[in-house]
mmCIF file of C-alpha atoms and ligand atoms in Angstrom:
data_model
loop_
_atom_site.group_PDB
_atom_site.id
_atom_site.type_symbol
_atom_site.label_atom_id
_atom_site.label_comp_id
_atom_site.label_asym_id
_atom_site.label_seq_id
_atom_site.Cartn_x
_atom_site.Cartn_y
_atom_site.Cartn_z
ATOM 1 C CA UNK A 30 118.646 119.613 72.397
ATOM 2 C CA UNK A 31 120.065 118.388 69.433
ATOM 3 C CA UNK A 32 123.642 118.964 69.204
ATOM 4 C CA UNK A 33 124.209 118.317 65.685
ATOM 5 C CA UNK A 34 121.600 121.545 65.091
ATOM 6 C CA UNK A 35 124.010 123.527 66.900
ATOM 7 C CA UNK A 36 127.248 122.392 64.641
ATOM 8 C CA UNK A 37 128.517 124.266 61.737
ATOM 9 C CA UNK A 38 126.876 123.213 58.277
ATOM 10 C CA UNK A 39 130.807 122.321 56.921
ATOM 11 C CA UNK A 40 131.376 120.241 60.142
ATOM 12 C CA UNK A 41 128.104 118.609 60.455
ATOM 13 C CA UNK A 42 128.685 116.421 57.146
ATOM 14 C CA UNK A 43 132.171 115.926 57.541
ATOM 15 C CA UNK A 44 133.272 112.177 58.650
ATOM 16 C CA UNK A 45 136.103 112.170 61.119
ATOM 17 C CA UNK A 46 139.377 110.428 59.331
ATOM 18 C CA UNK A 47 139.444 106.850 60.397
ATOM 19 C CA UNK A 48 142.125 105.219 61.216
ATOM 20 C CA UNK A 49 141.707 101.587 62.750
ATOM 21 C CA UNK A 50 143.133 100.388 66.019
ATOM 22 C CA UNK A 51 142.514 96.366 65.576
ATOM 23 C CA UNK A 52 144.291 93.922 67.580
ATOM 24 C CA UNK A 53 146.804 91.991 64.565
ATOM 25 C CA UNK A 54 150.386 90.460 64.718
ATOM 26 C CA UNK A 55 151.400 92.090 61.964
ATOM 27 C CA UNK A 56 150.338 95.946 61.719
ATOM 28 C CA UNK A 57 150.477 97.001 57.684
ATOM 29 C CA UNK A 58 147.812 99.350 57.501
ATOM 30 C CA UNK A 59 149.526 102.944 58.465
ATOM 31 C CA UNK A 60 152.474 103.512 56.405
ATOM 32 C CA UNK A 61 154.559 103.249 59.757
ATOM 33 C CA UNK A 62 157.922 102.494 60.183
ATOM 34 C CA UNK A 63 158.177 98.741 61.843
ATOM 35 C CA UNK A 64 161.630 100.093 63.377
ATOM 36 C CA UNK A 65 162.022 102.734 65.733
ATOM 37 C CA UNK A 66 164.383 105.291 64.774
ATOM 38 C CA UNK A 67 166.005 105.431 68.021
ATOM 39 C CA UNK A 68 167.142 102.598 70.668
ATOM 40 C CA UNK A 69 165.466 102.686 73.980
ATOM 41 C CA UNK A 70 168.847 103.340 75.525
ATOM 42 C CA UNK A 71 168.988 106.533 73.726
ATOM 43 C CA UNK A 72 165.308 107.299 74.165
ATOM 44 C CA UNK A 73 166.059 106.876 77.813
ATOM 45 C CA UNK A 74 168.694 109.626 77.663
ATOM 46 C CA UNK A 75 166.494 112.394 76.033
ATOM 47 C CA UNK A 76 163.644 111.626 77.988
ATOM 48 C CA UNK A 77 165.430 111.730 81.374
ATOM 49 C CA UNK A 78 167.012 115.313 79.921
ATOM 50 C CA UNK A 79 163.138 116.304 79.156
ATOM 51 C CA UNK A 80 161.923 115.090 82.471
ATOM 52 C CA UNK A 81 163.952 117.787 84.344
ATOM 53 C CA UNK A 82 161.880 120.656 82.799
ATOM 54 C CA UNK A 83 158.444 119.412 82.608
ATOM 55 C CA UNK A 84 157.535 122.310 85.050
ATOM 56 C CA UNK A 85 158.405 124.443 81.747
ATOM 57 C CA UNK A 86 156.632 124.924 78.514
ATOM 58 C CA UNK A 87 158.740 123.384 75.381
ATOM 59 C CA UNK A 88 160.834 125.825 73.097
ATOM 60 C CA UNK A 89 158.147 127.509 71.041
ATOM 61 C CA UNK A 90 160.415 128.173 68.093
ATOM 62 C CA UNK A 91 162.021 124.480 68.677
ATOM 63 C CA UNK A 92 165.536 126.499 67.725
ATOM 64 C CA UNK A 93 167.736 123.218 68.066
ATOM 65 C CA UNK A 94 165.370 120.888 66.259
ATOM 66 C CA UNK A 95 165.056 123.424 63.074
ATOM 67 C CA UNK A 96 168.831 124.005 63.206
ATOM 68 C CA UNK A 97 169.713 120.360 62.521
ATOM 69 C CA UNK A 98 166.968 119.845 60.356
ATOM 70 C CA UNK A 99 168.047 122.753 58.595
ATOM 71 C CA UNK A 100 171.671 121.579 58.671
ATOM 72 C CA UNK A 101 170.762 118.015 57.084
ATOM 73 C CA UNK A 102 168.928 119.717 54.426
ATOM 74 C CA UNK A 103 171.108 122.439 53.244
ATOM 75 C CA UNK A 104 168.785 125.037 53.973
ATOM 76 C CA UNK A 105 168.444 127.903 56.824
ATOM 77 C CA UNK A 106 166.627 127.580 60.140
ATOM 78 C CA UNK A 107 164.377 130.465 58.973
ATOM 79 C CA UNK A 108 163.461 128.233 55.975
ATOM 80 C CA UNK A 109 161.750 125.762 58.416
ATOM 81 C CA UNK A 110 158.326 125.709 60.528
ATOM 82 C CA UNK A 111 157.276 122.553 62.897
ATOM 83 C CA UNK A 112 154.331 120.983 63.003
ATOM 84 C CA UNK A 113 152.725 118.803 65.889
ATOM 85 C CA UNK A 114 152.951 115.850 62.589
ATOM 86 C CA UNK A 115 152.898 117.651 59.311
ATOM 87 C CA UNK A 116 148.729 117.530 59.434
ATOM 88 C CA UNK A 117 148.912 120.589 61.537
ATOM 89 C CA UNK A 118 150.637 122.421 58.984
ATOM 90 C CA UNK A 119 148.336 121.321 56.342
ATOM 91 C CA UNK A 120 145.734 122.832 58.522
ATOM 92 C CA UNK A 121 147.762 125.972 59.579
ATOM 93 C CA UNK A 122 148.808 126.404 55.530
ATOM 94 C CA UNK A 123 144.869 126.228 55.185
ATOM 95 C CA UNK A 124 144.004 128.890 57.783
ATOM 96 C CA UNK A 125 146.451 131.006 56.774
ATOM 97 C CA UNK A 126 145.991 131.245 53.142
ATOM 98 C CA UNK A 127 142.257 129.724 52.628
ATOM 99 C CA UNK A 128 140.842 128.091 49.390
ATOM 100 C CA UNK A 129 140.007 127.170 46.895
ATOM 101 C CA UNK A 130 142.221 124.399 47.790
ATOM 102 C CA UNK A 131 142.506 122.304 44.873
ATOM 103 C CA UNK A 132 144.438 118.452 44.902
ATOM 104 C CA UNK A 133 143.930 115.460 43.025
ATOM 105 C CA UNK A 134 142.073 112.387 43.720
ATOM 106 C CA UNK A 135 142.851 109.929 44.997
ATOM 107 C CA UNK A 136 145.140 111.045 47.447
ATOM 108 C CA UNK A 137 145.891 111.880 51.372
ATOM 109 C CA UNK A 138 142.323 112.397 52.521
ATOM 110 C CA UNK A 139 143.441 115.119 54.758
ATOM 111 C CA UNK A 140 143.489 117.903 52.132
ATOM 112 C CA UNK A 141 140.006 117.949 51.706
ATOM 113 C CA UNK A 142 138.759 117.289 55.058
ATOM 114 C CA UNK A 143 140.631 119.985 56.913
ATOM 115 C CA UNK A 144 139.428 122.659 53.747
ATOM 116 C CA UNK A 145 135.973 121.641 54.594
ATOM 117 C CA UNK A 146 136.469 121.389 58.430
ATOM 118 C CA UNK A 147 137.869 124.943 57.982
ATOM 119 C CA UNK A 148 134.903 126.022 55.556
ATOM 120 C CA UNK A 149 137.213 126.395 52.838
ATOM 121 C CA UNK A 150 136.132 125.665 48.915
ATOM 122 C CA UNK A 151 137.763 123.041 47.605
ATOM 123 C CA UNK A 152 138.443 120.953 44.491
ATOM 124 C CA UNK A 153 139.511 117.449 43.428
ATOM 125 C CA UNK A 154 141.092 116.607 39.677
ATOM 126 C CA UNK A 155 140.964 112.829 39.138
ATOM 127 C CA UNK A 156 144.309 111.030 38.386
ATOM 128 C CA UNK A 157 145.257 109.890 35.016
ATOM 129 C CA UNK A 158 144.857 106.198 34.266
ATOM 130 C CA UNK A 159 148.384 105.577 35.645
ATOM 131 C CA UNK A 160 147.446 107.831 38.683
ATOM 132 C CA UNK A 161 149.757 110.171 37.576
ATOM 133 C CA UNK A 162 148.468 114.250 37.091
ATOM 134 C CA UNK A 163 146.223 114.733 34.050
ATOM 135 C CA UNK A 164 148.060 117.890 33.494
ATOM 136 C CA UNK A 165 145.356 119.253 31.180
ATOM 137 C CA UNK A 166 142.596 118.935 32.983
ATOM 138 C CA UNK A 167 144.848 120.175 36.533
ATOM 139 C CA UNK A 168 145.697 123.058 34.325
ATOM 140 C CA UNK A 169 142.070 123.797 33.260
ATOM 141 C CA UNK A 170 141.010 123.608 36.786
ATOM 142 C CA UNK A 171 143.656 126.063 38.247
ATOM 143 C CA UNK A 172 142.221 128.417 35.243
ATOM 144 C CA UNK A 173 138.984 127.849 36.226
ATOM 145 C CA UNK A 174 139.068 128.022 39.982
ATOM 146 C CA UNK A 175 142.225 130.141 40.858
ATOM 147 C CA UNK A 176 143.247 127.896 43.953
ATOM 148 C CA UNK A 177 145.317 129.449 46.519
ATOM 149 C CA UNK A 178 146.458 126.547 47.632
ATOM 150 C CA UNK A 179 147.402 123.014 45.726
ATOM 151 C CA UNK A 180 148.073 120.092 47.421
ATOM 152 C CA UNK A 181 150.431 117.299 45.793
ATOM 153 C CA UNK A 182 151.517 114.359 47.197
ATOM 154 C CA UNK A 183 154.417 112.962 45.799
ATOM 155 C CA UNK A 184 154.957 109.973 46.287
ATOM 156 C CA UNK A 185 151.529 109.628 46.361
ATOM 157 C CA UNK A 186 149.366 108.561 49.207
ATOM 158 C CA UNK A 187 147.493 105.480 48.573
ATOM 159 C CA UNK A 188 148.794 104.935 44.872
ATOM 160 C CA UNK A 189 152.210 104.977 45.907
ATOM 161 C CA UNK A 190 153.821 106.533 42.629
ATOM 162 C CA UNK A 191 155.394 109.934 42.327
ATOM 163 C CA UNK A 192 153.828 111.969 40.015
ATOM 164 C CA UNK A 193 155.712 112.804 36.573
ATOM 165 C CA UNK A 194 158.786 115.823 37.848
ATOM 166 C CA UNK A 195 157.625 117.776 34.556
ATOM 167 C CA UNK A 196 153.870 118.035 35.424
ATOM 168 C CA UNK A 197 154.143 119.193 38.686
ATOM 169 C CA UNK A 198 156.812 121.847 37.361
ATOM 170 C CA UNK A 199 154.073 123.047 34.901
ATOM 171 C CA UNK A 200 151.599 123.452 37.948
ATOM 172 C CA UNK A 201 154.244 125.242 39.902
ATOM 173 C CA UNK A 202 154.684 127.675 37.556
ATOM 174 C CA UNK A 203 151.135 128.224 36.341
ATOM 175 C CA UNK A 204 149.664 128.567 39.734
ATOM 176 C CA UNK A 205 149.347 131.969 41.038
ATOM 177 C CA UNK A 206 148.745 130.530 43.949
ATOM 178 C CA UNK A 207 150.709 128.364 46.676
ATOM 179 C CA UNK A 208 152.034 124.700 45.410
ATOM 180 C CA UNK A 209 152.381 122.229 48.608
ATOM 181 C CA UNK A 210 154.537 119.348 47.591
ATOM 182 C CA UNK A 211 154.140 116.894 50.143
ATOM 183 C CA UNK A 212 157.229 114.565 50.460
ATOM 184 C CA UNK A 213 156.085 112.730 53.420
ATOM 185 C CA UNK A 214 157.229 109.705 51.515
ATOM 186 C CA UNK A 215 160.081 111.049 50.116
ATOM 187 C CA UNK A 216 163.091 109.006 51.504
ATOM 188 C CA UNK A 217 161.407 105.711 50.026
ATOM 189 C CA UNK A 218 161.516 107.450 46.334
ATOM 190 C CA UNK A 219 164.018 106.959 43.829
ATOM 191 C CA UNK A 220 162.747 110.015 42.056
ATOM 192 C CA UNK A 221 164.256 113.722 42.973
ATOM 193 C CA UNK A 222 163.135 116.089 45.811
ATOM 194 C CA UNK A 223 161.497 119.301 45.089
ATOM 195 C CA UNK A 224 163.811 121.016 47.827
ATOM 196 C CA UNK A 225 166.202 122.376 45.339
ATOM 197 C CA UNK A 226 163.337 124.247 43.284
ATOM 198 C CA UNK A 227 162.758 126.706 46.353
ATOM 199 C CA UNK A 228 165.320 128.983 45.152
ATOM 200 C CA UNK A 229 163.714 129.707 41.699
ATOM 201 C CA UNK A 230 160.183 129.379 43.095
ATOM 202 C CA UNK A 231 158.647 131.525 45.757
ATOM 203 C CA UNK A 232 155.099 129.733 46.065
ATOM 204 C CA UNK A 233 156.715 126.409 46.608
ATOM 205 C CA UNK A 234 156.422 124.697 49.885
ATOM 206 C CA UNK A 235 157.550 121.201 50.734
ATOM 207 C CA UNK A 236 155.986 119.431 53.437
ATOM 208 C CA UNK A 237 158.051 116.599 55.215
ATOM 209 C CA UNK A 238 157.649 114.218 58.311
ATOM 210 C CA UNK A 239 159.651 111.975 60.835
ATOM 211 C CA UNK A 240 156.533 109.574 60.722
ATOM 212 C CA UNK A 241 157.385 107.345 58.063
ATOM 213 C CA UNK A 242 160.964 106.994 59.492
ATOM 214 C CA UNK A 243 160.605 105.825 62.755
ATOM 215 C CA UNK A 244 159.107 108.219 64.745
ATOM 216 C CA UNK A 245 155.235 108.145 64.263
ATOM 217 C CA UNK A 246 154.753 108.412 68.088
ATOM 218 C CA UNK A 247 156.594 112.026 68.492
ATOM 219 C CA UNK A 248 154.528 113.588 66.072
ATOM 220 C CA UNK A 249 157.048 115.779 64.328
ATOM 221 C CA UNK A 250 156.384 117.018 61.053
ATOM 222 C CA UNK A 251 157.760 120.489 59.346
ATOM 223 C CA UNK A 252 157.669 122.156 55.932
ATOM 224 C CA UNK A 253 160.292 123.855 54.091
ATOM 225 C CA UNK A 254 159.880 126.987 52.386
ATOM 226 C CA UNK A 255 160.493 130.812 51.453
ATOM 227 C CA UNK A 256 161.109 132.858 54.532
ATOM 228 C CA UNK A 257 158.055 135.016 53.889
ATOM 229 C CA UNK A 258 155.868 132.157 53.575
ATOM 230 C CA UNK A 259 157.532 130.588 57.011
ATOM 231 C CA UNK A 260 156.516 134.090 58.537
ATOM 232 C CA UNK A 261 152.596 134.217 57.383
ATOM 233 C CA UNK A 262 152.153 130.426 58.591
ATOM 234 C CA UNK A 263 153.891 130.996 61.763
ATOM 235 C CA UNK A 264 150.980 133.422 62.601
ATOM 236 C CA UNK A 265 148.367 130.938 62.909
ATOM 237 C CA UNK A 266 150.939 128.456 64.455
ATOM 238 C CA UNK A 267 149.699 127.879 68.477
ATOM 239 C CA UNK A 268 152.823 128.645 70.775
ATOM 240 C CA UNK A 269 153.785 125.232 72.074
ATOM 241 C CA UNK A 270 152.560 123.074 69.392
ATOM 242 C CA UNK A 271 155.516 120.877 69.570
ATOM 243 C CA UNK A 272 155.942 119.262 73.158
ATOM 244 C CA UNK A 273 159.599 119.008 74.868
ATOM 245 C CA UNK A 274 159.929 115.080 74.619
ATOM 246 C CA UNK A 275 159.552 115.164 70.593
ATOM 247 C CA UNK A 276 161.808 117.914 70.259
ATOM 248 C CA UNK A 277 164.601 116.551 72.156
ATOM 249 C CA UNK A 278 163.847 112.876 70.630
ATOM 250 C CA UNK A 279 163.563 113.808 67.413
ATOM 251 C CA UNK A 280 166.730 116.020 67.984
ATOM 252 C CA UNK A 281 168.500 112.673 69.275
ATOM 253 C CA UNK A 282 167.360 110.908 66.129
ATOM 254 C CA UNK A 283 168.994 113.544 63.797
ATOM 255 C CA UNK A 284 171.786 113.875 65.552
ATOM 256 C CA UNK A 285 173.281 110.649 63.943
ATOM 257 C CA UNK A 286 170.585 109.601 60.676
ATOM 258 C CA UNK A 287 172.997 106.508 59.972
ATOM 259 C CA UNK A 288 170.394 104.089 61.511
ATOM 260 C CA UNK A 289 167.257 105.806 60.184
ATOM 261 C CA UNK A 290 168.807 105.687 56.647
ATOM 262 C CA UNK A 291 170.128 102.157 56.917
ATOM 263 C CA UNK A 292 166.534 101.257 58.125
ATOM 264 C CA UNK A 293 165.179 103.192 54.932
ATOM 265 C CA UNK A 294 167.230 101.198 52.438
ATOM 266 C CA UNK A 295 165.833 97.566 54.478
ATOM 267 C CA UNK A 296 162.323 98.816 53.429
ATOM 268 C CA UNK A 297 162.702 99.590 50.101
ATOM 269 C CA UNK A 298 164.477 96.609 49.594
ATOM 270 C CA UNK A 299 161.506 94.874 51.503
ATOM 271 C CA UNK A 300 158.861 96.547 49.285
ATOM 272 C CA UNK A 301 160.401 95.528 46.244
ATOM 273 C CA UNK A 302 160.324 91.969 47.466
ATOM 274 C CA UNK A 303 156.992 92.556 48.128
ATOM 275 C CA UNK A 304 156.090 93.568 44.705
ATOM 276 C CA UNK A 305 157.966 90.826 42.744
ATOM 277 C CA UNK A 306 155.931 88.215 45.135
ATOM 278 C CA UNK A 307 152.867 89.997 44.713
ATOM 279 C CA UNK A 308 152.832 90.101 40.777
ATOM 280 C CA UNK A 309 153.214 86.035 41.017
ATOM 281 C CA UNK A 310 149.694 85.754 42.865
ATOM 282 C CA UNK A 311 146.910 85.208 40.432
ATOM 283 C CA UNK A 312 144.349 87.696 40.948
ATOM 284 C CA UNK A 313 146.390 90.472 42.118
ATOM 285 C CA UNK A 314 147.305 93.257 40.440
ATOM 286 C CA UNK A 315 150.159 95.412 42.492
ATOM 287 C CA UNK A 316 150.667 99.128 41.681
ATOM 288 C CA UNK A 317 154.269 100.407 41.360
ATOM 289 C CA UNK A 318 155.447 102.261 44.366
ATOM 290 C CA UNK A 319 157.814 104.808 45.268
ATOM 291 C CA UNK A 320 156.791 104.624 48.999
ATOM 292 C CA UNK A 321 156.994 102.574 51.860
ATOM 293 C CA UNK A 322 153.951 100.712 51.226
ATOM 294 C CA UNK A 323 152.192 99.255 48.047
ATOM 295 C CA UNK A 324 148.403 99.603 46.695
ATOM 296 C CA UNK A 325 146.921 96.530 44.826
ATOM 297 C CA UNK A 326 143.856 95.431 43.394
ATOM 298 C CA UNK A 327 142.028 92.236 44.203
ATOM 299 C CA UNK A 328 138.780 90.722 43.144
ATOM 300 C CA UNK A 329 136.656 91.154 46.182
ATOM 301 C CA UNK A 330 138.844 93.567 48.761
ATOM 302 C CA UNK A 331 136.394 93.195 51.620
ATOM 303 C CA UNK A 332 136.497 89.729 52.198
ATOM 304 C CA UNK A 333 140.531 89.834 51.581
ATOM 305 C CA UNK A 334 140.795 92.261 53.678
ATOM 306 C CA UNK A 335 138.734 90.718 56.521
ATOM 307 C CA UNK A 336 140.188 87.249 56.020
ATOM 308 C CA UNK A 337 143.806 88.983 56.551
ATOM 309 C CA UNK A 338 142.589 90.466 59.714
ATOM 310 C CA UNK A 339 141.342 87.078 60.815
ATOM 311 C CA UNK A 340 144.820 85.703 60.286
ATOM 312 C CA UNK A 341 146.419 88.478 62.086
ATOM 313 C CA UNK A 342 147.637 90.714 59.424
ATOM 314 C CA UNK A 343 145.997 94.120 59.213
ATOM 315 C CA UNK A 344 146.255 95.960 55.716
ATOM 316 C CA UNK A 345 144.379 99.259 54.960
ATOM 317 C CA UNK A 346 141.021 99.070 53.114
ATOM 318 C CA UNK A 347 141.006 101.559 50.589
ATOM 319 C CA UNK A 348 137.209 101.360 49.999
ATOM 320 C CA UNK A 349 135.367 104.830 48.934
ATOM 321 C CA UNK A 350 139.092 105.861 48.065
ATOM 322 C CA UNK A 351 140.250 103.363 45.356
ATOM 323 C CA UNK A 352 137.629 100.989 45.235
ATOM 324 C CA UNK A 353 138.589 97.374 45.144
ATOM 325 C CA UNK A 354 141.827 98.059 46.390
ATOM 326 C CA UNK A 355 143.718 97.476 49.582
ATOM 327 C CA UNK A 356 146.962 98.710 50.806
ATOM 328 C CA UNK A 357 149.829 96.812 52.588
ATOM 329 C CA UNK A 358 152.656 98.994 54.475
ATOM 330 C CA UNK A 359 156.409 97.430 53.935
ATOM 331 C CA UNK A 360 156.852 95.775 57.826
ATOM 332 C CA UNK A 361 159.918 93.794 59.164
ATOM 333 C CA UNK A 362 160.868 90.598 56.367
ATOM 334 C CA UNK A 363 159.018 88.274 59.009
ATOM 335 C CA UNK A 364 155.796 90.368 58.929
ATOM 336 C CA UNK A 365 156.005 90.918 55.097
ATOM 337 C CA UNK A 366 156.210 87.064 54.467
ATOM 338 C CA UNK A 367 153.592 86.114 56.706
ATOM 339 C CA UNK A 368 151.412 88.518 54.525
ATOM 340 C CA UNK A 369 152.459 87.095 51.321
ATOM 341 C CA UNK A 370 151.982 83.748 52.825
ATOM 342 C CA UNK A 371 148.360 84.381 53.945
ATOM 343 C CA UNK A 372 147.579 86.352 50.503
ATOM 344 C CA UNK A 373 148.600 83.525 48.699
ATOM 345 C CA UNK A 374 146.613 81.076 50.652
ATOM 346 C CA UNK A 375 143.459 83.203 50.228
ATOM 347 C CA UNK A 376 143.831 83.668 46.755
ATOM 348 C CA UNK A 377 144.842 80.213 45.610
ATOM 349 C CA UNK A 378 141.483 78.825 47.936
HETATM 350 N N1 PMP B 412 150.872 113.459 54.375
HETATM 351 C C1 PMP B 412 150.773 112.740 53.563
HETATM 352 C C2 PMP B 412 150.840 112.672 52.148
HETATM 353 C C3 PMP B 412 150.783 111.543 54.389
HETATM 354 O O1 PMP B 412 150.194 110.070 54.015
HETATM 355 C C4 PMP B 412 150.735 111.695 55.891
HETATM 356 C C5 PMP B 412 150.422 110.450 56.464
HETATM 357 N N2 PMP B 412 149.495 109.470 56.708
HETATM 358 C C6 PMP B 412 150.613 113.010 56.223
HETATM 359 C C7 PMP B 412 150.944 113.993 55.229
HETATM 360 C C8 PMP B 412 150.755 113.310 57.744
HETATM 361 O O2 PMP B 412 151.764 112.622 58.956
HETATM 362 P P1 PMP B 412 152.141 113.241 60.055
HETATM 363 O O3 PMP B 412 150.946 114.225 60.339
HETATM 364 O O4 PMP B 412 152.008 111.653 60.736
HETATM 365 O O5 PMP B 412 153.194 114.034 59.845
#
């Protein structure tokens, strides 16, 4: 029996999301935080608490967590919907509204992968030479395709820059569909969040995640939007999508955000140091970043990727997404120094 023949055509031609799990000393490939957001002592208390009710399903509404998130963001809990990572919310949004789904490229690959896996039409509009939105082309695509959903990752993964505020706003105003501003990397950005725009624009959804600030293992993502959108997307959410341990640990982290904010500050300063030092290395072009990673161009990216890994430093090879580029996540000062030392060595050979 040929299993492939049984698979839906839109899945047959799909390639699974590729995340490497290679042994290394410095893991700088997945835009994670090098610091857990909770100490092991704090985690132990929350875990102990959660272990007492392992026989019960988790809170389907994640009330405590949503209340804490709402307070921190100065919105109401009914404006927030929780996901098993923001990945899941991308899927729920596409399942709810359908396509066409429009996004710029290069960007986070899951927008396209999920649209295709759900059998929805999708369209990609190339970014301009500064990796900003090509507003004329984008507005043109909106006119021609009338997308139900637009995904804008700002700061953008993998390029690192934020898109121009005015261009995003224009897209929100001109779209007859939903515009999702994916702010996964907003905590590291010097630019304004779009959360204050929610009051004015009913078609706006903001995506956030706790994965980049020290809780990637928990898979806690959430969206902030108009209550009407929350209620519709909530219909496709699986009832117990966020497990009790994740809910409790995330709530514990949110009840005192000072350590998270201090870590974010440290990561931003390390990203700035990485940028300064990378600019000094001949043969490397690092691109400006508002996120916790830096995209850089190098003569032979496959070789440099391989050689860095041989020396114990894992970065992301962006082949097929931004050809000739690698992406490095800001790690601890020690990991970053190691990366810079190895890169300098390789580039002066
Ligand atoms: N959006 C963007 C732009 C991302 O880069 C990522 C993580 N790679 C996600 C969403 C998904 O994050 P998570 O599912 O861990 O919340």
